[in-house]
Each structure stands twice: as C-alpha cells, then as structure tokens.
C-alpha cells in the first residue's frame, strides 16, 4: 500500500501552490492519496487569506484522491499535526508528512515509500527524513542514506506503531532535565535539542517535533536521513509563524527522478554527524540561557 501524503496548511497560498506543484511532478503522485488539513485564522483580519487558500485547495488535481479537512477554529500547528497524523496513520499504518513551505524533489515520494517498506521491521528506525542540510560529503559506495540521532520535521514519514509510542505529555521530564548525562546523550543530534525540549515543557514553545524527537531518543532509535536533501524549506523568509528569516538551512534540490539506493542496514556516519551538529549549534546567548536555566537552576524550576 502506498503511504498517504498529509499536508498541513494555514494562510500562505503562494507557498502552498509551490508545494503542490512540486508534489505533482513526483513519481507516484497519481497513485497517492493527499490529505490536506487547513487551520482556521487566528485573528479576524487573517480570515480572507485562509478563505483564499481554501478556495485554491478545491482545485487541486494530479493525485489518486484529495481530501481536505477545514478546521472550524485555530488550533495551531502542533495540535493539527498530532491530531491529523493520528487520524490517518492508524488507517494506513504509515504516512508521509509535509507542511505548506516544504517543496520536494521528483524522487521524494518514491524514496519515502521505498524507505517505509524497507525499514518497517527495523525497530531502531523511528522515522524517515527527506531533508538534509547542505553538507557536501556525497554518498559513499553508492549508498545514499544514513542513521541520525535526531529527526526532521521538514518532509518526513513514519509508521503507526512508532507514532503511537510518543508520550506527548513527556512524563518523566524532571528526571531527564536533572541528568546531565541524559541531556548530553539526547544532544548527540544537536545541542539545541534538550534546550528546545526544556522550552516546550515550560510553555515557551508549542512543538510536536521536539516531543517526537525525544520519544525517538527514549526508544534508542534513529531517523534515516538522505545524504543529499530531497526537500527544501521555502518558508524561512519571515512569512511563517514558527520560522525565522535565514538562509542557514538552504539546500539545492536535484531534478533527478532516479530512485535512491537503500542499504539493508543503514549506519551512523560519524563524519556526517559531526558536520550535521555544526548546523544546529546554539548561539552564545542561547548557550548562556541554557546553562543558567538547566544547570544553575538544577534544570527544573517551574
């Protein structure tokens, strides 16, 4: 069974059009069911943008079927993804997930479905990522993926049994934050991880992704990443609610439709992980904040 594609949108019609146009060019698009979840406007003055986008959604073709869910009220990205994925994934047992600013390469759908099939029985693989930062190390011996300690919310896929392992309340967080050893282990995927989780648990951000990533860590699992990115984020232009204006994570997408070579057992690549972590280093200001709040205050002070 081909995995359904879930797309979460809000009010950026031009971004969404580019996402859909890229998906339509993918191998496998016409065989894929597309589920779109549209959040309602947060403020009355934003209602027109949401309505215009929803009108566009009714015109989308090129897929096996298009299903649109229009939320009657604004619930935010975290709620929509947790609710939307949970609704669909337990029917199909797997899902491919995109947001309204993630464009993909022509071989993206093939890659996701191939990886979901190949690694379904690998208990130590929690998810599949389509994104990878611009690190020019190339593939090795024709192999085009590796295992990473963190995941990515920019074009990803997972299975129902992994998704249902996530504790969205993050019970036991106090013990985790009070353990430097555990925080260091979690931060093998980037020194921003434990800091983002701390902010999530203290109400400073509302992120489904960091909670999913923490569940992956708790289950001693990995995400499979491609050596070269199959998706690009076009929303880091100041237009989104949850993203800054930066080119730090820009990538060049290939026009290739060739399938990726997937190893039977992906490995952690030390050289790539070192370069990957550099992309996720905290600024000095954030490092100081992290030390003050997580160490000097014993990691937990509500």
Coordinates of C-alpha atoms in Angstrom, one line a residue:
X1 CA 0.0 0.0 0.0
X2 CA 1.4 3.4 -1.0
X3 CA 1.6 5.7 2.0
X4 CA -0.8 8.7 2.1
X5 CA 0.6 12.2 1.9
X6 CA -0.5 14.6 4.7
X7 CA -0.1 18.3 4.1
X8 CA -0.7 20.9 6.8
X9 CA -1.5 24.5 5.6
X10 CA -2.5 27.8 7.1
X11 CA -2.7 31.1 5.1
X12 CA 0.3 31.1 2.7
X13 CA -1.3 30.4 -0.6
X14 CA 1.8 31.1 -2.8
X15 CA 4.0 28.8 -0.7
X16 CA 1.3 26.1 -0.8
X17 CA 0.9 26.3 -4.5
X18 CA 4.7 25.7 -4.9
X19 CA 4.5 22.7 -2.6
X20 CA 1.6 21.2 -4.6
X21 CA 3.2 21.8 -7.9
X22 CA 6.4 20.1 -6.7
X23 CA 4.4 17.1 -5.4
X24 CA 2.5 16.8 -8.7
X25 CA 5.8 16.4 -10.5
X26 CA 6.8 13.4 -8.3
X27 CA 6.9 9.8 -9.5
X28 CA 4.0 8.2 -7.6
X29 CA 1.8 11.3 -7.2
X30 CA -1.1 10.0 -9.2
X31 CA -1.1 6.8 -7.1
X32 CA -1.0 8.7 -3.8
X33 CA -3.9 9.9 -1.7
X34 CA -3.4 13.5 -0.5
X35 CA -4.9 14.6 2.9
X36 CA -4.8 18.4 3.5
X37 CA -5.5 19.9 6.9
X38 CA -6.3 23.6 6.9
X39 CA -6.2 25.6 10.2
X40 CA -8.6 28.5 10.7
X41 CA -7.5 32.1 11.0
X42 CA -6.0 33.1 14.4
X43 CA -7.3 36.7 14.1
X44 CA -10.4 38.1 12.2
X45 CA -8.2 40.1 9.9
X46 CA -6.5 36.9 8.7
X47 CA -9.7 35.2 7.7
X48 CA -9.5 36.4 4.0
X49 CA -6.1 34.7 3.4
X50 CA -7.3 31.4 4.8
X51 CA -10.5 31.6 2.7
X52 CA -8.5 32.3 -0.4
X53 CA -6.2 29.3 0.3
X54 CA -9.2 27.0 1.0
X55 CA -10.7 28.0 -2.4
X56 CA -7.4 27.0 -4.1
X57 CA -7.4 23.7 -2.3
X58 CA -10.7 22.7 -4.1
X59 CA -8.9 23.0 -7.4
X60 CA -6.0 20.6 -6.7
X61 CA -5.7 17.5 -9.1
X62 CA -3.0 15.1 -10.0
X63 CA -3.4 12.7 -7.1
X64 CA -5.4 9.5 -6.6
X65 CA -7.7 11.4 -4.4
X66 CA -7.6 14.7 -2.5
X67 CA -9.3 15.0 1.0
X68 CA -9.5 18.4 2.7
X69 CA -10.2 19.0 6.3
X70 CA -11.0 22.6 7.2
X71 CA -10.7 23.3 10.9
X72 CA -13.5 25.5 12.2
X73 CA -11.2 27.1 14.7
X74 CA -7.5 27.9 15.0
X75 CA -5.7 25.2 16.9
X76 CA -2.0 25.8 15.9
X77 CA 0.5 23.6 14.1
X78 CA 1.3 21.3 16.9
X79 CA -2.3 20.3 17.6
X80 CA -3.1 20.0 13.9
X81 CA -0.2 17.7 13.2
X82 CA -0.7 15.5 16.2
X83 CA -4.4 15.2 15.5
X84 CA -4.2 14.9 11.8
X85 CA -1.4 12.3 11.7
X86 CA -3.1 10.3 14.4
X87 CA -6.4 10.3 12.5
X88 CA -4.9 9.0 9.2
X89 CA -1.9 6.9 10.2
X90 CA -3.8 4.3 12.1
X91 CA -5.8 3.5 8.9
X92 CA -2.8 3.2 6.6
X93 CA -0.2 2.2 9.2
X94 CA 2.2 4.8 7.7
X95 CA 2.2 8.3 6.5
X96 CA 4.3 10.9 4.7
X97 CA 4.0 14.4 6.1
X98 CA 4.7 17.9 4.7
X99 CA 3.9 21.4 5.7
X100 CA 3.0 24.4 3.5
X101 CA 6.5 25.5 2.9
X102 CA 8.3 22.3 2.0
X103 CA 8.9 21.6 -1.7
X104 CA 10.2 18.3 -2.8
X105 CA 12.4 16.7 -5.5
X106 CA 10.8 14.5 -8.2
X107 CA 12.0 11.3 -6.4
X108 CA 10.7 12.2 -3.0
X109 CA 7.5 10.1 -3.0
X110 CA 9.4 7.1 -4.3
X111 CA 12.1 7.5 -1.7
X112 CA 9.6 7.8 1.2
X113 CA 7.6 4.7 0.1
X114 CA 10.7 2.6 -0.6
X115 CA 12.2 3.5 2.8
X116 CA 8.9 2.9 4.7
X117 CA 8.8 -0.5 3.1
X118 CA 12.4 -1.5 3.6
X119 CA 12.8 -0.3 7.2
X120 CA 9.3 -1.1 8.5
X121 CA 10.6 -4.1 10.6
X122 CA 13.7 -2.2 11.9
X123 CA 12.7 -1.4 15.4
X124 CA 15.6 1.0 15.8
X125 CA 14.4 3.2 13.0
X126 CA 11.7 5.7 14.2
X127 CA 11.2 7.8 11.1
X128 CA 12.4 8.7 7.6
X129 CA 13.6 12.3 6.8
X130 CA 13.5 13.9 3.3
X131 CA 15.6 16.8 4.5
X132 CA 19.4 17.1 5.0
X133 CA 21.4 20.3 5.4
X134 CA 23.8 21.3 2.6
X135 CA 26.8 19.2 3.6
X136 CA 29.0 18.4 0.6
X137 CA 30.3 15.0 1.5
X138 CA 28.3 13.0 -1.1
X139 CA 27.2 9.4 -0.8
X140 CA 29.5 6.5 0.0
X141 CA 29.8 3.5 -2.2
X142 CA 26.5 4.3 -3.9
X143 CA 24.7 4.3 -0.6
X144 CA 22.5 7.4 -0.2
X145 CA 21.1 7.3 3.4
X146 CA 22.4 7.0 7.0
X147 CA 21.1 6.9 10.5
X148 CA 20.8 10.1 12.5
X149 CA 20.2 10.7 16.3
X150 CA 17.6 13.3 15.6
X151 CA 14.7 13.7 13.2
X152 CA 13.5 16.5 11.0
X153 CA 10.0 18.0 10.6
X154 CA 10.7 19.1 7.0
X155 CA 9.3 16.4 4.9
X156 CA 9.2 13.1 6.9
X157 CA 7.4 9.8 7.3
X158 CA 6.8 7.2 10.0
X159 CA 4.7 4.2 10.9
X160 CA 1.7 3.9 13.2
X161 CA 3.5 1.7 15.7
X162 CA 6.3 4.3 16.1
X163 CA 3.9 7.3 16.2
X164 CA 1.8 5.7 18.9
X165 CA 4.8 5.3 21.1
X166 CA 5.1 9.1 21.6
X167 CA 4.3 10.4 25.0
X168 CA 3.0 13.9 24.1
X169 CA 3.0 14.9 27.8
X170 CA 6.7 13.9 28.2
X171 CA 6.2 12.3 31.6
X172 CA 9.4 11.9 33.5
X173 CA 10.9 15.1 32.1
X174 CA 12.0 16.3 35.6
X175 CA 14.4 13.3 35.9
X176 CA 15.7 13.9 32.4
X177 CA 16.4 17.6 32.9
X178 CA 18.2 16.9 36.2
X179 CA 20.6 14.4 34.5
X180 CA 23.5 16.0 32.5
X181 CA 24.3 12.5 31.2
X182 CA 20.9 12.1 29.6
X183 CA 20.8 15.6 28.2
X184 CA 24.2 15.0 26.7
X185 CA 23.1 11.8 25.1
X186 CA 19.9 13.5 23.7
X187 CA 22.1 16.3 22.3
X188 CA 24.1 14.0 20.1
X189 CA 21.8 15.1 17.3
X190 CA 22.5 18.8 18.1
X191 CA 23.0 20.9 21.2
X192 CA 19.6 22.6 20.6
X193 CA 17.6 19.5 21.3
X194 CA 17.5 19.5 25.1
X195 CA 17.1 23.3 25.1
X196 CA 14.0 23.0 22.8
X197 CA 12.5 20.3 25.0
X198 CA 13.0 22.5 28.1
X199 CA 11.2 25.4 26.4
X200 CA 8.4 23.1 25.3
X201 CA 7.9 21.8 28.8
X202 CA 7.9 25.3 30.2
X203 CA 5.3 26.6 27.8
X204 CA 7.8 28.8 25.8
X205 CA 7.1 27.0 22.5
X206 CA 4.4 24.6 21.3
X207 CA 6.3 21.9 19.2
X208 CA 5.1 18.4 18.3
X209 CA 8.5 17.8 16.6
X210 CA 10.7 18.1 19.7
X211 CA 8.4 15.7 21.6
X212 CA 8.6 13.2 18.7
X213 CA 12.4 13.5 18.7
X214 CA 12.5 12.9 22.4
X215 CA 10.4 9.8 22.1
X216 CA 12.9 8.6 19.4
X217 CA 15.7 9.1 21.9
X218 CA 13.8 7.3 24.7
X219 CA 13.4 4.3 22.5
X220 CA 17.1 4.3 21.5
X221 CA 16.1 4.8 17.9
X222 CA 17.2 6.8 14.8
X223 CA 15.8 8.6 11.8
X224 CA 17.0 7.7 8.3
X225 CA 18.4 10.8 6.5
X226 CA 19.4 11.1 2.9
X227 CA 23.0 12.2 2.2
X228 CA 21.5 14.9 -0.1
X229 CA 18.3 16.7 0.7
X230 CA 15.1 15.7 -1.2
X231 CA 13.2 18.7 0.2
X232 CA 13.8 22.4 0.7
X233 CA 12.1 24.8 3.1
X234 CA 10.9 27.9 1.2
X235 CA 9.3 29.4 4.3
X236 CA 12.4 30.7 6.0
X237 CA 11.6 34.1 4.6
X238 CA 9.8 35.6 7.6
X239 CA 6.4 34.6 6.3
X240 CA 5.7 31.8 8.9
X241 CA 4.7 31.9 12.5
X242 CA 7.3 29.4 13.6
X243 CA 10.3 30.2 11.5
X244 CA 12.9 33.0 11.2
X245 CA 14.3 34.7 8.2
X246 CA 17.5 32.8 7.4
X247 CA 19.4 31.0 4.6
X248 CA 21.3 28.8 7.1
X249 CA 19.3 25.7 6.1
X250 CA 19.0 26.4 2.3
X251 CA 19.7 23.5 0.0
X252 CA 19.8 22.8 -3.7
X253 CA 17.3 20.2 -4.9
X254 CA 18.1 17.8 -7.7
X255 CA 15.7 17.3 -10.6
X256 CA 16.5 13.6 -10.7
X257 CA 13.7 11.0 -10.7
X258 CA 16.1 8.1 -10.0
X259 CA 15.4 6.0 -7.0
X260 CA 17.9 6.1 -4.1
X261 CA 19.9 3.0 -3.2
X262 CA 18.8 2.0 0.3
X263 CA 21.2 -0.2 2.3
X264 CA 19.8 -3.2 4.1
X265 CA 21.1 -1.8 7.4
X266 CA 21.8 1.9 7.5
X267 CA 24.7 3.1 9.7
X268 CA 25.5 6.2 11.7
X269 CA 28.1 8.2 9.8
X270 CA 30.4 9.9 12.2
X271 CA 31.8 12.4 9.7
X272 CA 28.3 13.4 8.6
X273 CA 27.0 13.7 12.2
X274 CA 29.9 16.0 13.1
X275 CA 29.1 18.3 10.2
X276 CA 25.3 18.0 10.9
X277 CA 25.7 19.0 14.5
X278 CA 27.6 22.2 13.5
X279 CA 24.4 23.2 11.7
X280 CA 22.5 23.0 14.9
X281 CA 24.8 24.8 17.3
X282 CA 23.3 27.3 19.7
X283 CA 24.3 30.9 19.6
X284 CA 26.4 32.2 22.6
X285 CA 23.3 34.0 24.0
X286 CA 21.2 30.8 23.9
X287 CA 24.1 28.7 25.4
X288 CA 24.2 31.1 28.4
X289 CA 20.5 30.9 28.8
X290 CA 20.6 27.1 28.6
X291 CA 23.3 26.9 31.3
X292 CA 21.5 29.3 33.6
X293 CA 18.1 27.6 33.3
X294 CA 19.1 24.0 33.0
X295 CA 22.2 23.8 35.2
X296 CA 22.4 26.6 37.7
X297 CA 18.7 26.3 38.5
X298 CA 19.1 22.5 38.6
X299 CA 17.3 22.0 35.3
X300 CA 13.8 22.4 36.6
X301 CA 12.2 25.4 38.2
X302 CA 8.6 26.0 37.3

